[in-house]
């Protein structure tokens, strides 16, 4: 192998066109998904604009702008009018997500409509499943999650994305979708979803913080990677079409490990805390938001993600046009 001075790696870094020619990873808007929060009323979030929420009526206007900017996919989250013990707003035919889906489906036939399937925004206690004897009950939650997924498919979702981390939910949702005639609706499984401190801004925006305890009894321990591969393996066996790792930046090694082990499409969720950290530092004048965001998103793609869910998607549309 030739070494210095025959080899000088700086030669290909000398000019922007040379760097571009040998660049290994590029960001394409087609790979990005923009999260949208739908609630009883529109509420701007000045510090974290992508974490604002839209009424069912206003969300169509926002989506029109997104589609014009070239964004091809969104994932919907719902903040219901009222919460209860079981989270019944999650599968309500007239729930916020279901109504938003019907409106958007009719007006934007080419837009990919994904939905987050979980109970935490809908339960009075804020957990992702129902409570039995003081614990988040796995098996009793499955039927409710499956019902929620079917209601999203009925309202026009292109794919459903279960984020609850109950065991067996992919199989339960697959079976329920098939039974309801939605055998063509894919499941994007939040397979390796860690119990993360980086969900803080989301929980505030979606009003989904648990009223007691935490989510460590169902979301994964951030210390584990082999377990993430087992989660992915089980989800694929139960019928997952796309795998997901979340959060993205603290888990680039997990994204890489999943990419190398499995051939299914892989999504990564660049979560609210990852977005908020950069926004806050930029607001303080400590770093350049655009450069930091582009570097973060490029790293997530380089690690092996095919699809990236990011709060920067809207800004990205302007940055890479
Ligand atoms: C619902 C859900 C959460 C996120 C996505 N789906 C919150 C949580 O699990 O507490 C977090 C997304 C983000 O932080 O951007 N279970």
Short mmCIF file of C-alpha atoms and ligand atoms in Angstrom, two decimals:
data_model
loop_
_atom_site.label_atom_id
_atom_site.label_comp_id
_atom_site.label_asym_id
_atom_site.label_seq_id
_atom_site.Cartn_x
_atom_site.Cartn_y
_atom_site.Cartn_z
CA UNK A 1 0.00 0.00 0.00
CA UNK A 2 1.32 3.40 -1.01
CA UNK A 3 1.83 5.81 1.84
CA UNK A 4 2.81 9.42 2.20
CA UNK A 5 4.13 11.19 0.16
CA UNK A 6 2.73 9.13 -2.77
CA UNK A 7 -0.62 9.09 -1.04
CA UNK A 8 -2.15 12.37 0.02
CA UNK A 9 -5.80 12.09 0.97
CA UNK A 10 -6.10 15.86 1.00
CA UNK A 11 -5.91 15.88 -2.83
CA UNK A 12 -9.57 14.99 -3.13
CA UNK A 13 -10.58 17.47 -0.45
CA UNK A 14 -9.00 20.47 -2.15
CA UNK A 15 -12.07 21.96 -3.85
CA UNK A 16 -15.83 21.74 -3.36
CA UNK A 17 -16.41 20.05 -6.76
CA UNK A 18 -13.78 17.40 -5.99
CA UNK A 19 -15.32 16.77 -2.60
CA UNK A 20 -18.72 16.47 -4.18
CA UNK A 21 -17.43 13.98 -6.74
CA UNK A 22 -16.20 11.57 -4.09
CA UNK A 23 -18.97 12.14 -1.52
CA UNK A 24 -20.29 8.80 -0.23
CA UNK A 25 -23.56 9.92 1.36
CA UNK A 26 -26.12 12.37 0.04
CA UNK A 27 -29.36 13.64 1.48
CA UNK A 28 -32.43 13.28 -0.69
CA UNK A 29 -35.76 14.68 0.39
CA UNK A 30 -37.47 11.47 -0.79
CA UNK A 31 -35.97 9.63 2.18
CA UNK A 32 -37.39 12.00 4.78
CA UNK A 33 -40.58 11.95 6.81
CA UNK A 34 -41.95 15.04 8.57
CA UNK A 35 -43.81 14.56 11.88
CA UNK A 36 -47.12 16.42 12.25
CA UNK A 37 -49.09 16.87 15.46
CA UNK A 38 -52.84 17.14 15.12
CA UNK A 39 -54.93 18.37 18.04
CA UNK A 40 -58.15 20.14 18.99
CA UNK A 41 -56.68 23.55 18.07
CA UNK A 42 -53.70 25.03 16.27
CA UNK A 43 -50.87 26.02 18.60
CA UNK A 44 -47.57 27.41 17.39
CA UNK A 45 -44.32 26.49 19.11
CA UNK A 46 -41.93 29.41 18.68
CA UNK A 47 -38.76 27.78 19.95
CA UNK A 48 -39.35 24.40 18.28
CA UNK A 49 -41.51 25.18 15.23
CA UNK A 50 -41.83 21.57 14.04
CA UNK A 51 -43.33 20.62 17.41
CA UNK A 52 -46.30 22.96 17.07
CA UNK A 53 -49.70 21.41 16.54
CA UNK A 54 -52.45 21.79 13.96
CA UNK A 55 -56.20 21.57 14.12
CA UNK A 56 -57.75 19.13 11.68
CA UNK A 57 -58.79 22.07 9.51
CA UNK A 58 -55.44 23.85 9.55
CA UNK A 59 -53.31 20.76 8.97
CA UNK A 60 -54.40 20.65 5.32
CA UNK A 61 -52.95 24.09 4.72
CA UNK A 62 -49.67 23.14 6.33
CA UNK A 63 -49.51 19.96 4.27
CA UNK A 64 -50.13 21.89 1.08
CA UNK A 65 -46.95 23.86 1.78
CA UNK A 66 -45.02 20.68 2.56
CA UNK A 67 -46.10 19.03 -0.66
CA UNK A 68 -45.20 22.14 -2.66
CA UNK A 69 -41.76 22.07 -1.05
CA UNK A 70 -41.31 18.50 -2.31
CA UNK A 71 -41.88 16.58 0.92
CA UNK A 72 -43.34 13.17 0.12
CA UNK A 73 -44.17 11.66 3.51
CA UNK A 74 -45.53 12.70 6.90
CA UNK A 75 -46.18 10.82 10.14
CA UNK A 76 -49.23 11.90 12.13
CA UNK A 77 -49.50 12.08 15.92
CA UNK A 78 -52.77 12.90 17.67
CA UNK A 79 -53.50 14.93 20.77
CA UNK A 80 -57.12 14.11 21.64
CA UNK A 81 -59.77 16.31 23.24
CA UNK A 82 -60.09 14.02 26.23
CA UNK A 83 -58.10 11.11 27.64
CA UNK A 84 -59.27 8.02 29.51
CA UNK A 85 -57.86 4.92 31.21
CA UNK A 86 -57.90 2.79 28.07
CA UNK A 87 -56.93 5.47 25.55
CA UNK A 88 -60.14 5.05 23.56
CA UNK A 89 -59.46 8.23 21.57
CA UNK A 90 -56.75 6.29 19.77
CA UNK A 91 -59.20 4.14 17.78
CA UNK A 92 -62.13 6.57 17.69
CA UNK A 93 -63.50 6.81 14.16
CA UNK A 94 -63.90 10.54 14.78
CA UNK A 95 -60.56 10.94 16.52
CA UNK A 96 -58.18 13.71 15.48
CA UNK A 97 -55.85 11.46 13.51
CA UNK A 98 -58.70 9.64 11.75
CA UNK A 99 -60.35 12.92 10.73
CA UNK A 100 -57.03 14.41 9.61
CA UNK A 101 -56.33 11.25 7.57
CA UNK A 102 -59.65 11.38 5.75
CA UNK A 103 -59.11 15.06 4.85
CA UNK A 104 -55.51 14.63 3.75
CA UNK A 105 -56.16 11.36 1.88
CA UNK A 106 -58.77 13.04 -0.30
CA UNK A 107 -56.68 16.13 -1.03
CA UNK A 108 -53.16 14.72 -1.36
CA UNK A 109 -53.39 11.33 -3.08
CA UNK A 110 -49.63 11.10 -3.70
CA UNK A 111 -48.52 11.99 -0.17
CA UNK A 112 -47.38 9.05 1.97
CA UNK A 113 -49.45 9.15 5.16
CA UNK A 114 -47.86 7.33 8.07
CA UNK A 115 -49.38 7.17 11.54
CA UNK A 116 -47.83 6.60 14.94
CA UNK A 117 -49.77 3.80 16.64
CA UNK A 118 -49.57 4.15 20.42
CA UNK A 119 -51.82 4.81 23.39
CA UNK A 120 -49.70 7.25 25.42
CA UNK A 121 -51.21 10.42 23.97
CA UNK A 122 -54.70 9.04 24.66
CA UNK A 123 -54.43 7.47 28.12
CA UNK A 124 -55.08 9.53 31.26
CA UNK A 125 -51.98 7.95 32.85
CA UNK A 126 -49.77 8.60 29.80
CA UNK A 127 -48.47 5.04 29.42
CA UNK A 128 -48.30 3.30 26.04
CA UNK A 129 -50.55 0.43 27.15
CA UNK A 130 -53.36 -0.15 29.62
CA UNK A 131 -52.76 -0.50 33.36
CA UNK A 132 -53.69 -3.71 35.19
CA UNK A 133 -52.65 -4.16 38.85
CA UNK A 134 -50.43 -1.09 38.67
CA UNK A 135 -48.45 -2.33 35.67
CA UNK A 136 -48.54 -1.67 31.94
CA UNK A 137 -50.26 -4.86 30.82
CA UNK A 138 -48.77 -6.31 27.66
CA UNK A 139 -51.39 -8.69 26.30
CA UNK A 140 -54.41 -6.56 27.22
CA UNK A 141 -52.87 -3.67 25.27
CA UNK A 142 -52.40 -5.63 22.05
CA UNK A 143 -56.04 -5.66 21.04
CA UNK A 144 -56.35 -1.90 21.59
CA UNK A 145 -53.24 -1.18 19.55
CA UNK A 146 -54.50 -3.44 16.77
CA UNK A 147 -57.86 -1.67 16.80
CA UNK A 148 -56.03 1.66 16.54
CA UNK A 149 -53.96 0.49 13.57
CA UNK A 150 -57.07 -0.77 11.75
CA UNK A 151 -58.86 2.55 12.35
CA UNK A 152 -55.91 4.39 10.80
CA UNK A 153 -55.91 2.11 7.76
CA UNK A 154 -59.67 2.60 7.38
CA UNK A 155 -59.21 6.37 7.48
CA UNK A 156 -56.57 6.26 4.74
CA UNK A 157 -53.14 5.64 6.28
CA UNK A 158 -50.57 4.24 3.83
CA UNK A 159 -48.67 2.50 6.62
CA UNK A 160 -48.94 2.20 10.40
CA UNK A 161 -46.03 2.66 12.80
CA UNK A 162 -46.46 1.00 16.22
CA UNK A 163 -44.27 2.76 18.81
CA UNK A 164 -45.57 1.20 22.04
CA UNK A 165 -42.95 -1.56 22.49
CA UNK A 166 -45.38 -4.21 23.77
CA UNK A 167 -44.26 -7.77 22.99
CA UNK A 168 -46.19 -9.34 20.12
CA UNK A 169 -47.74 -6.14 18.82
CA UNK A 170 -46.50 -6.52 15.28
CA UNK A 171 -48.13 -9.94 14.98
CA UNK A 172 -51.36 -8.71 16.60
CA UNK A 173 -51.52 -5.68 14.29
CA UNK A 174 -50.66 -7.74 11.19
CA UNK A 175 -53.44 -10.19 11.96
CA UNK A 176 -55.99 -7.45 12.65
CA UNK A 177 -55.09 -5.55 9.48
CA UNK A 178 -55.35 -8.72 7.40
CA UNK A 179 -58.68 -9.67 8.96
CA UNK A 180 -60.04 -6.22 8.14
CA UNK A 181 -58.95 -6.50 4.51
CA UNK A 182 -55.79 -4.39 4.83
CA UNK A 183 -53.28 -7.06 3.87
CA UNK A 184 -51.61 -4.47 1.62
CA UNK A 185 -50.97 -2.00 4.46
CA UNK A 186 -47.33 -2.12 5.60
CA UNK A 187 -46.14 -1.98 9.21
CA UNK A 188 -43.21 0.28 10.04
CA UNK A 189 -42.10 -1.15 13.37
CA UNK A 190 -40.41 1.00 15.98
CA UNK A 191 -38.41 -2.16 16.70
CA UNK A 192 -35.45 -0.82 18.66
CA UNK A 193 -37.03 2.01 20.58
CA UNK A 194 -34.98 2.98 23.59
CA UNK A 195 -36.21 4.46 26.89
CA UNK A 196 -34.63 7.81 26.11
CA UNK A 197 -34.26 11.20 27.76
CA UNK A 198 -34.35 12.69 24.26
CA UNK A 199 -38.14 12.34 23.96
CA UNK A 200 -38.67 15.24 26.41
CA UNK A 201 -39.82 17.96 23.96
CA UNK A 202 -42.13 15.50 22.18
CA UNK A 203 -43.87 14.53 25.41
CA UNK A 204 -44.47 18.17 26.19
CA UNK A 205 -45.81 18.83 22.68
CA UNK A 206 -47.96 15.69 22.62
CA UNK A 207 -48.93 15.83 26.31
CA UNK A 208 -47.87 12.22 26.68
CA UNK A 209 -45.53 12.17 29.67
CA UNK A 210 -46.36 9.24 31.99
CA UNK A 211 -48.26 10.36 35.12
CA UNK A 212 -46.32 7.84 37.25
CA UNK A 213 -43.16 5.82 36.79
CA UNK A 214 -41.37 5.76 33.45
CA UNK A 215 -41.26 3.71 30.25
CA UNK A 216 -38.27 1.54 31.14
CA UNK A 217 -40.49 -1.49 31.72
CA UNK A 218 -41.31 -1.62 28.00
CA UNK A 219 -38.90 0.57 26.03
CA UNK A 220 -35.35 -0.71 25.62
CA UNK A 221 -32.39 -0.12 27.90
CA UNK A 222 -29.99 2.23 26.04
CA UNK A 223 -27.10 0.02 27.17
CA UNK A 224 -28.14 -2.86 24.89
CA UNK A 225 -27.48 -3.61 21.24
CA UNK A 226 -27.82 -7.40 20.97
CA UNK A 227 -31.31 -7.03 22.39
CA UNK A 228 -32.09 -4.52 19.61
CA UNK A 229 -31.23 -7.19 17.05
CA UNK A 230 -33.56 -9.66 18.79
CA UNK A 231 -36.36 -7.08 18.71
CA UNK A 232 -35.80 -6.60 14.97
CA UNK A 233 -35.68 -10.33 14.33
CA UNK A 234 -38.96 -10.91 16.18
CA UNK A 235 -40.66 -7.97 14.47
CA UNK A 236 -39.68 -9.29 11.04
CA UNK A 237 -40.91 -12.76 12.00
CA UNK A 238 -44.25 -11.22 13.07
CA UNK A 239 -44.62 -9.40 9.77
CA UNK A 240 -42.88 -6.01 10.05
CA UNK A 241 -42.16 -4.46 6.65
CA UNK A 242 -39.78 -1.73 7.83
CA UNK A 243 -37.60 -1.70 10.96
CA UNK A 244 -36.81 1.40 13.00
CA UNK A 245 -34.15 2.51 15.45
CA UNK A 246 -34.94 5.40 17.76
CA UNK A 247 -33.46 7.81 18.85
CA UNK A 248 -30.99 8.07 15.97
CA UNK A 249 -27.90 10.01 17.04
CA UNK A 250 -27.14 8.23 20.34
CA UNK A 251 -27.65 4.91 18.52
CA UNK A 252 -25.73 5.15 15.25
CA UNK A 253 -23.99 1.88 16.13
CA UNK A 254 -27.39 0.19 16.47
CA UNK A 255 -28.46 1.54 13.05
CA UNK A 256 -25.26 0.10 11.59
CA UNK A 257 -25.72 -3.26 13.32
CA UNK A 258 -29.34 -3.58 12.13
CA UNK A 259 -28.35 -2.55 8.60
CA UNK A 260 -25.69 -5.26 8.49
CA UNK A 261 -27.84 -8.02 9.96
CA UNK A 262 -31.16 -7.50 8.13
CA UNK A 263 -32.17 -6.71 4.57
CA UNK A 264 -35.47 -4.99 5.38
CA UNK A 265 -35.73 -1.23 4.85
CA UNK A 266 -34.52 0.63 7.91
CA UNK A 267 -35.86 3.86 9.36
CA UNK A 268 -34.26 6.02 12.03
CA UNK A 269 -36.07 8.61 14.13
CA UNK A 270 -34.08 11.81 14.67
CA UNK A 271 -36.13 12.63 17.77
CA UNK A 272 -37.37 15.82 19.40
CA UNK A 273 -34.47 16.12 21.86
CA UNK A 274 -31.91 15.83 19.07
CA UNK A 275 -33.67 18.67 17.26
CA UNK A 276 -34.13 20.74 20.43
CA UNK A 277 -30.46 20.52 21.45
CA UNK A 278 -29.33 22.02 18.17
CA UNK A 279 -32.13 24.62 18.14
CA UNK A 280 -31.24 25.73 21.66
CA UNK A 281 -27.52 25.93 20.94
CA UNK A 282 -28.19 27.84 17.72
CA UNK A 283 -30.49 30.26 19.56
CA UNK A 284 -27.68 30.88 22.05
CA UNK A 285 -25.31 31.59 19.17
CA UNK A 286 -23.19 28.53 19.94
CA UNK A 287 -23.51 26.68 16.66
CA UNK A 288 -24.84 27.00 13.17
CA UNK A 289 -28.19 25.20 12.99
CA UNK A 290 -28.14 24.36 9.31
CA UNK A 291 -24.60 22.97 9.35
CA UNK A 292 -25.23 20.98 12.55
CA UNK A 293 -28.52 19.61 11.24
CA UNK A 294 -27.06 18.59 7.88
CA UNK A 295 -24.12 16.91 9.61
CA UNK A 296 -26.48 15.03 11.95
CA UNK A 297 -28.77 13.86 9.15
CA UNK A 298 -25.84 12.81 6.98
CA UNK A 299 -24.43 10.77 9.85
CA UNK A 300 -27.77 8.98 10.28
CA UNK A 301 -27.85 8.09 6.58
CA UNK A 302 -24.19 7.06 6.61
CA UNK A 303 -24.84 4.75 9.57
CA UNK A 304 -27.29 2.87 7.34
CA UNK A 305 -30.77 4.37 7.60
CA UNK A 306 -32.85 4.33 4.42
CA UNK A 307 -35.61 6.50 5.85
CA UNK A 308 -35.16 9.34 8.34
CA UNK A 309 -38.00 10.82 10.39
CA UNK A 310 -36.87 14.33 11.25
CA UNK A 311 -38.27 17.62 12.53
CA UNK A 312 -35.82 19.30 10.12
CA UNK A 313 -37.50 17.84 7.04
CA UNK A 314 -39.30 21.08 6.24
CA UNK A 315 -36.13 23.16 6.51
CA UNK A 316 -34.19 20.47 4.69
CA UNK A 317 -36.47 20.94 1.69
CA UNK A 318 -35.13 24.50 1.40
CA UNK A 319 -31.54 23.57 2.20
CA UNK A 320 -31.06 20.89 -0.45
CA UNK A 321 -33.29 22.16 -3.28
C1 LIG B 1 -45.18 7.52 21.39
C2 LIG B 1 -44.00 8.15 20.79
C3 LIG B 1 -42.99 8.91 21.43
C4 LIG B 1 -42.17 9.38 20.42
C5 LIG B 1 -42.66 8.88 19.22
N1 LIG B 1 -43.78 8.10 19.48
C6 LIG B 1 -42.82 9.29 22.85
C7 LIG B 1 -42.43 8.30 23.85
O1 LIG B 1 -42.25 7.12 23.57
O2 LIG B 1 -42.36 8.72 25.00
C8 LIG B 1 -40.97 10.30 20.61
C9 LIG B 1 -40.58 11.09 19.42
C10 LIG B 1 -39.70 12.24 19.68
O3 LIG B 1 -39.17 12.46 20.79
O4 LIG B 1 -39.51 13.00 18.73
N2 LIG B 1 -44.94 6.43 22.21
#
